[in-house]
Amino acid sequence: GQQLNQSPQSMFIQEGEDVSMNCTSSSIFNTWLWYKQEPGEGPVLLIALYKAGELTSNGRLTAQFGITRKDSFLNISASIPSDVGIYFCAGLVNSGYALNFGKGTSLLVTP
Amino acid sequence: DGGITQSPKYLFRKEGQNVTLSCEQNLNHDAMYWYRQDPGQGLRLIYYSQIVNDFQKGDIAEGYSVSREKKESFPLTVTSAQKNPTAFYLCASGRQGVNGELFFGEGSRLTVL
C-alpha cells in the first residue's frame, strides 16, 4: 500500500495546550480519516474527510483535507488527560480498496 | 448491542503451531479486514474481504490465511510459516460505499513462546 508519513511520532504536553499533528503522502487520496487508539483497545474513528480543502470539527478536534489531496492535519484544542492515546491518520484511494494507515502519533497529556 | 468481537484477547502458542483468531460482527457489514500492529509500525493490512467467499491479500499476507464463509465471520489463521507472529491483531468491518469508516474489535494479542 501507499506510504503515509505521520508526524510527530510522539508528543508530551501539559493539560490545556493545543496539539497539532499531520500526515503526508506522495500519493493522492480521495478520503482522509483520523482514528484514536487507547491502550489495549482497537482504534475508533474521530473524523472523516471526503473533499479536498474540507475542514471538519468534532468537539475540540479539527481536521483538514489538504488541497493537494496528499496531506491532512489534526488539531486538538485545550487538551485534557483523556486525550491520551495514539492518533492514526488513514487514507483511502477509492472504495473497494483498503485503508492505508500512518505509523501513529503517541500523545501524552500531564495534568 | 451491535459490534465486532475478537477472541481470544490473549493467546500464547509454541513455535511451529498454527493458531486461529476469531472475528465476528453483527453490524451487517459486507467488508472485513485484518490488521497487524507492532510497536511504532502502525497498522499493516494482512487480508481483507469485500464479500462472502472472496478475499484479497494485503501488504503482509505471507504466513497467514483467512476464510469468509459467512458474512458475520472472518477468522484469521497464523500459520507456522509466519516467521515473527508475536503481535497485536486487529479485526475491522465496514459498510460498502461508506469509504474508510471502519469499526474495530478490541484486538487479540498473540505471543509465541
Short mmCIF file of C-alpha atoms in Angstrom, two decimals:
data_model
loop_
_atom_site.label_atom_id
_atom_site.label_comp_id
_atom_site.label_asym_id
_atom_site.label_seq_id
_atom_site.Cartn_x
_atom_site.Cartn_y
_atom_site.Cartn_z
CA GLY A 1 0.00 0.00 0.00
CA GLN A 2 0.91 3.65 -0.26
CA GLN A 3 3.10 5.04 2.49
CA LEU A 4 1.76 7.71 4.85
CA ASN A 5 4.26 9.80 6.79
CA GLN A 6 2.80 10.90 10.11
CA SER A 7 4.44 13.41 12.45
CA PRO A 8 5.37 13.95 15.12
CA GLN A 9 5.97 10.40 16.29
CA SER A 10 5.16 11.36 19.88
CA MET A 11 4.11 14.39 21.91
CA PHE A 12 4.27 15.06 25.62
CA ILE A 13 2.23 18.11 26.60
CA GLN A 14 0.53 19.77 29.54
CA GLU A 15 -3.21 19.84 30.03
CA GLY A 16 -4.74 22.85 28.33
CA GLU A 17 -2.23 23.06 25.49
CA ASP A 18 -3.25 22.80 21.86
CA VAL A 19 -1.93 19.91 19.76
CA SER A 20 -1.22 19.70 16.06
CA MET A 21 -0.21 16.64 14.03
CA ASN A 22 -0.09 15.94 10.33
CA CYS A 23 0.11 13.27 7.71
CA THR A 24 1.65 13.45 4.24
CA SER A 25 1.90 11.12 1.29
CA SER A 26 3.44 11.08 -2.17
CA SER A 27 0.14 9.62 -3.43
CA ILE A 28 -3.26 11.23 -3.86
CA PHE A 29 -6.09 10.05 -1.64
CA ASN A 30 -9.82 10.63 -2.07
CA THR A 31 -10.59 10.16 1.61
CA TRP A 32 -8.62 11.04 4.73
CA LEU A 33 -9.57 9.76 8.17
CA TRP A 34 -8.28 10.17 11.71
CA TYR A 35 -8.55 7.41 14.31
CA LYS A 36 -7.67 7.30 18.02
CA GLN A 37 -6.48 4.19 19.82
CA GLU A 38 -6.43 3.88 23.60
CA PRO A 39 -4.19 1.29 25.29
CA GLY A 40 -5.33 -2.30 24.75
CA GLU A 41 -8.22 -1.26 22.52
CA GLY A 42 -8.96 -1.03 18.82
CA PRO A 43 -8.89 2.33 17.02
CA VAL A 44 -12.03 4.46 16.97
CA LEU A 45 -12.92 6.83 14.13
CA LEU A 46 -12.69 10.51 15.07
CA ILE A 47 -13.15 12.41 11.81
CA ALA A 48 -13.63 11.51 8.13
CA LEU A 49 -12.84 13.93 5.29
CA TYR A 50 -14.11 13.42 1.76
CA LYS A 51 -13.30 16.60 -0.20
CA ALA A 52 -10.08 18.45 -0.87
CA GLY A 53 -9.95 21.58 1.29
CA GLU A 54 -12.63 20.28 3.64
CA LEU A 55 -12.34 21.42 7.25
CA THR A 56 -14.33 19.38 9.79
CA SER A 57 -14.70 19.64 13.55
CA ASN A 58 -15.72 17.14 16.19
CA GLY A 59 -15.82 18.89 19.55
CA ARG A 60 -12.29 20.07 20.35
CA LEU A 61 -10.90 18.25 17.32
CA THR A 62 -10.50 19.86 13.90
CA ALA A 63 -9.14 18.14 10.82
CA GLN A 64 -8.45 19.33 7.29
CA PHE A 65 -8.14 17.56 3.95
CA GLY A 66 -5.21 19.15 2.14
CA ILE A 67 -5.92 20.94 -1.13
CA THR A 68 -3.36 18.77 -2.98
CA ARG A 69 -5.09 15.64 -1.61
CA LYS A 70 -1.69 14.44 -0.41
CA ASP A 71 -1.91 15.61 3.19
CA SER A 72 -4.14 16.13 6.19
CA PHE A 73 -3.75 17.58 9.66
CA LEU A 74 -5.49 17.17 13.01
CA ASN A 75 -5.67 19.79 15.74
CA ILE A 76 -6.80 19.22 19.31
CA SER A 77 -7.60 22.34 21.31
CA ALA A 78 -7.32 22.68 25.09
CA SER A 79 -6.08 19.12 25.66
CA ILE A 80 -7.27 17.09 28.64
CA PRO A 81 -5.84 13.90 30.20
CA SER A 82 -8.36 11.65 28.42
CA ASP A 83 -6.90 12.75 25.07
CA VAL A 84 -4.04 10.35 25.78
CA GLY A 85 -3.65 7.70 23.11
CA ILE A 86 -2.24 7.00 19.68
CA TYR A 87 -3.69 9.02 16.80
CA PHE A 88 -3.57 7.45 13.35
CA CYS A 89 -4.17 9.09 10.02
CA ALA A 90 -5.51 6.88 7.25
CA GLY A 91 -6.00 7.41 3.55
CA LEU A 92 -8.22 5.69 1.03
CA VAL A 93 -7.76 5.81 -2.70
CA ASN A 94 -11.20 4.56 -3.68
CA SER A 95 -14.00 2.35 -2.44
CA GLY A 96 -13.09 -1.28 -2.98
CA TYR A 97 -9.58 -0.76 -1.68
CA ALA A 98 -8.35 -0.96 1.89
CA LEU A 99 -7.18 1.86 4.13
CA ASN A 100 -3.52 2.81 4.37
CA PHE A 101 -2.51 3.86 7.88
CA GLY A 102 0.24 6.12 9.15
CA LYS A 103 2.50 4.90 11.97
CA GLY A 104 0.70 6.98 14.54
CA THR A 105 1.35 9.91 16.89
CA SER A 106 1.53 8.96 20.54
CA LEU A 107 0.07 11.70 22.74
CA LEU A 108 0.70 12.00 26.47
CA VAL A 109 -1.03 14.73 28.49
CA THR A 110 0.03 15.62 32.02
CA PRO A 111 -2.45 17.22 34.42
CA ASP B 1 -25.68 -4.33 21.07
CA GLY B 2 -24.11 -4.24 17.62
CA GLY B 3 -20.39 -4.59 17.40
CA ILE B 4 -17.37 -6.55 16.39
CA THR B 5 -15.94 -9.22 18.69
CA GLN B 6 -12.47 -10.72 18.63
CA SER B 7 -11.37 -13.74 20.60
CA PRO B 8 -9.30 -14.69 22.38
CA LYS B 9 -7.97 -11.39 23.75
CA TYR B 10 -4.68 -13.03 24.76
CA LEU B 11 -3.13 -16.12 23.24
CA PHE B 12 0.14 -17.93 23.76
CA ARG B 13 1.47 -20.53 21.41
CA LYS B 14 4.60 -22.54 20.89
CA GLU B 15 6.72 -22.14 17.81
CA GLY B 16 5.57 -24.34 14.96
CA GLN B 17 1.91 -24.31 15.95
CA ASN B 18 -0.91 -22.84 13.90
CA VAL B 19 -3.41 -20.65 15.71
CA THR B 20 -6.77 -19.23 14.63
CA LEU B 21 -8.09 -15.85 15.76
CA SER B 22 -11.82 -15.33 15.69
CA CYS B 23 -13.62 -12.21 14.43
CA GLU B 24 -17.40 -11.91 14.45
CA GLN B 25 -19.56 -8.87 13.63
CA ASN B 26 -23.30 -8.27 13.89
CA LEU B 27 -23.26 -4.90 12.13
CA ASN B 28 -24.36 -6.38 8.79
CA HIS B 29 -21.16 -5.06 7.19
CA ASP B 30 -20.03 -6.51 3.89
CA ALA B 31 -16.33 -5.70 4.25
CA MET B 32 -13.99 -7.14 6.86
CA TYR B 33 -10.27 -6.65 7.45
CA TRP B 34 -7.34 -7.99 9.45
CA TYR B 35 -4.52 -5.69 10.51
CA ARG B 36 -1.34 -6.41 12.42
CA GLN B 37 0.05 -3.83 14.84
CA ASP B 38 3.64 -3.76 16.10
CA PRO B 39 5.08 -1.00 18.31
CA GLY B 40 5.96 2.03 16.20
CA GLN B 41 4.78 0.36 12.99
CA GLY B 42 1.20 1.47 12.77
CA LEU B 43 -1.40 -0.86 11.29
CA ARG B 44 -0.42 -3.12 8.44
CA LEU B 45 -3.02 -4.89 6.33
CA ILE B 46 -2.91 -8.70 6.28
CA TYR B 47 -6.09 -9.68 4.39
CA TYR B 48 -9.43 -8.14 3.54
CA SER B 49 -12.75 -9.33 2.22
CA GLN B 50 -15.37 -7.25 0.43
CA ILE B 51 -17.93 -10.03 0.14
CA VAL B 52 -18.64 -13.58 1.29
CA ASN B 53 -16.42 -16.25 -0.28
CA ASP B 54 -13.95 -13.69 -1.60
CA PHE B 55 -10.85 -12.14 -0.04
CA GLN B 56 -7.66 -10.37 -1.10
CA LYS B 57 -4.13 -10.31 0.21
CA GLY B 58 -2.91 -7.19 1.93
CA ASP B 59 0.64 -5.95 2.31
CA ILE B 60 1.85 -8.68 4.69
CA ALA B 61 -0.21 -11.80 3.86
CA GLU B 62 2.67 -14.30 3.91
CA GLY B 63 2.27 -16.85 6.70
CA TYR B 64 -1.42 -16.07 7.23
CA SER B 65 -4.67 -17.49 5.87
CA VAL B 66 -8.32 -16.46 6.09
CA SER B 67 -11.78 -17.66 5.12
CA ARG B 68 -15.07 -15.84 4.61
CA GLU B 69 -17.80 -18.47 4.59
CA LYS B 70 -20.32 -16.27 6.39
CA LYS B 71 -20.92 -12.53 6.26
CA GLU B 72 -20.54 -12.25 10.03
CA SER B 73 -17.27 -14.12 10.39
CA PHE B 74 -13.70 -13.62 9.16
CA PRO B 75 -11.25 -15.88 11.05
CA LEU B 76 -7.50 -15.45 10.67
CA THR B 77 -5.08 -18.36 10.94
CA VAL B 78 -1.49 -17.58 11.83
CA THR B 79 0.50 -20.47 10.42
CA SER B 80 3.88 -21.82 11.39
CA ALA B 81 5.20 -20.22 8.20
CA GLN B 82 4.84 -16.77 9.77
CA LYS B 83 8.36 -16.04 10.98
CA ASN B 84 7.56 -13.36 13.52
CA PRO B 85 3.97 -13.87 14.67
CA THR B 86 4.10 -12.14 18.06
CA ALA B 87 1.92 -9.04 17.62
CA PHE B 88 -1.40 -7.35 18.31
CA TYR B 89 -4.00 -8.35 15.72
CA LEU B 90 -6.97 -6.14 14.91
CA CYS B 91 -10.09 -7.08 13.01
CA ALA B 92 -12.33 -4.43 11.47
CA SER B 93 -15.51 -4.20 9.45
CA GLY B 94 -17.09 -1.53 7.30
CA ARG B 95 -20.05 -0.78 5.06
CA GLN B 96 -19.63 -0.77 1.30
CA GLY B 97 -19.85 2.74 -0.03
CA VAL B 98 -19.02 4.38 3.32
CA ASN B 99 -15.41 4.92 2.50
CA GLY B 100 -12.88 4.14 5.14
CA GLU B 101 -15.20 4.26 8.14
CA LEU B 102 -14.12 1.12 9.92
CA PHE B 103 -15.26 -0.36 13.20
CA PHE B 104 -12.51 -2.21 15.03
CA GLY B 105 -12.60 -5.04 17.52
CA GLU B 106 -10.65 -4.86 20.77
CA GLY B 107 -7.79 -6.87 19.35
CA SER B 108 -6.05 -10.16 20.07
CA ARG B 109 -2.54 -10.23 21.45
CA LEU B 110 -0.59 -13.26 20.27
CA THR B 111 2.66 -14.23 21.95
CA VAL B 112 4.83 -17.02 20.61
CA LEU B 113 6.97 -18.67 23.25
#
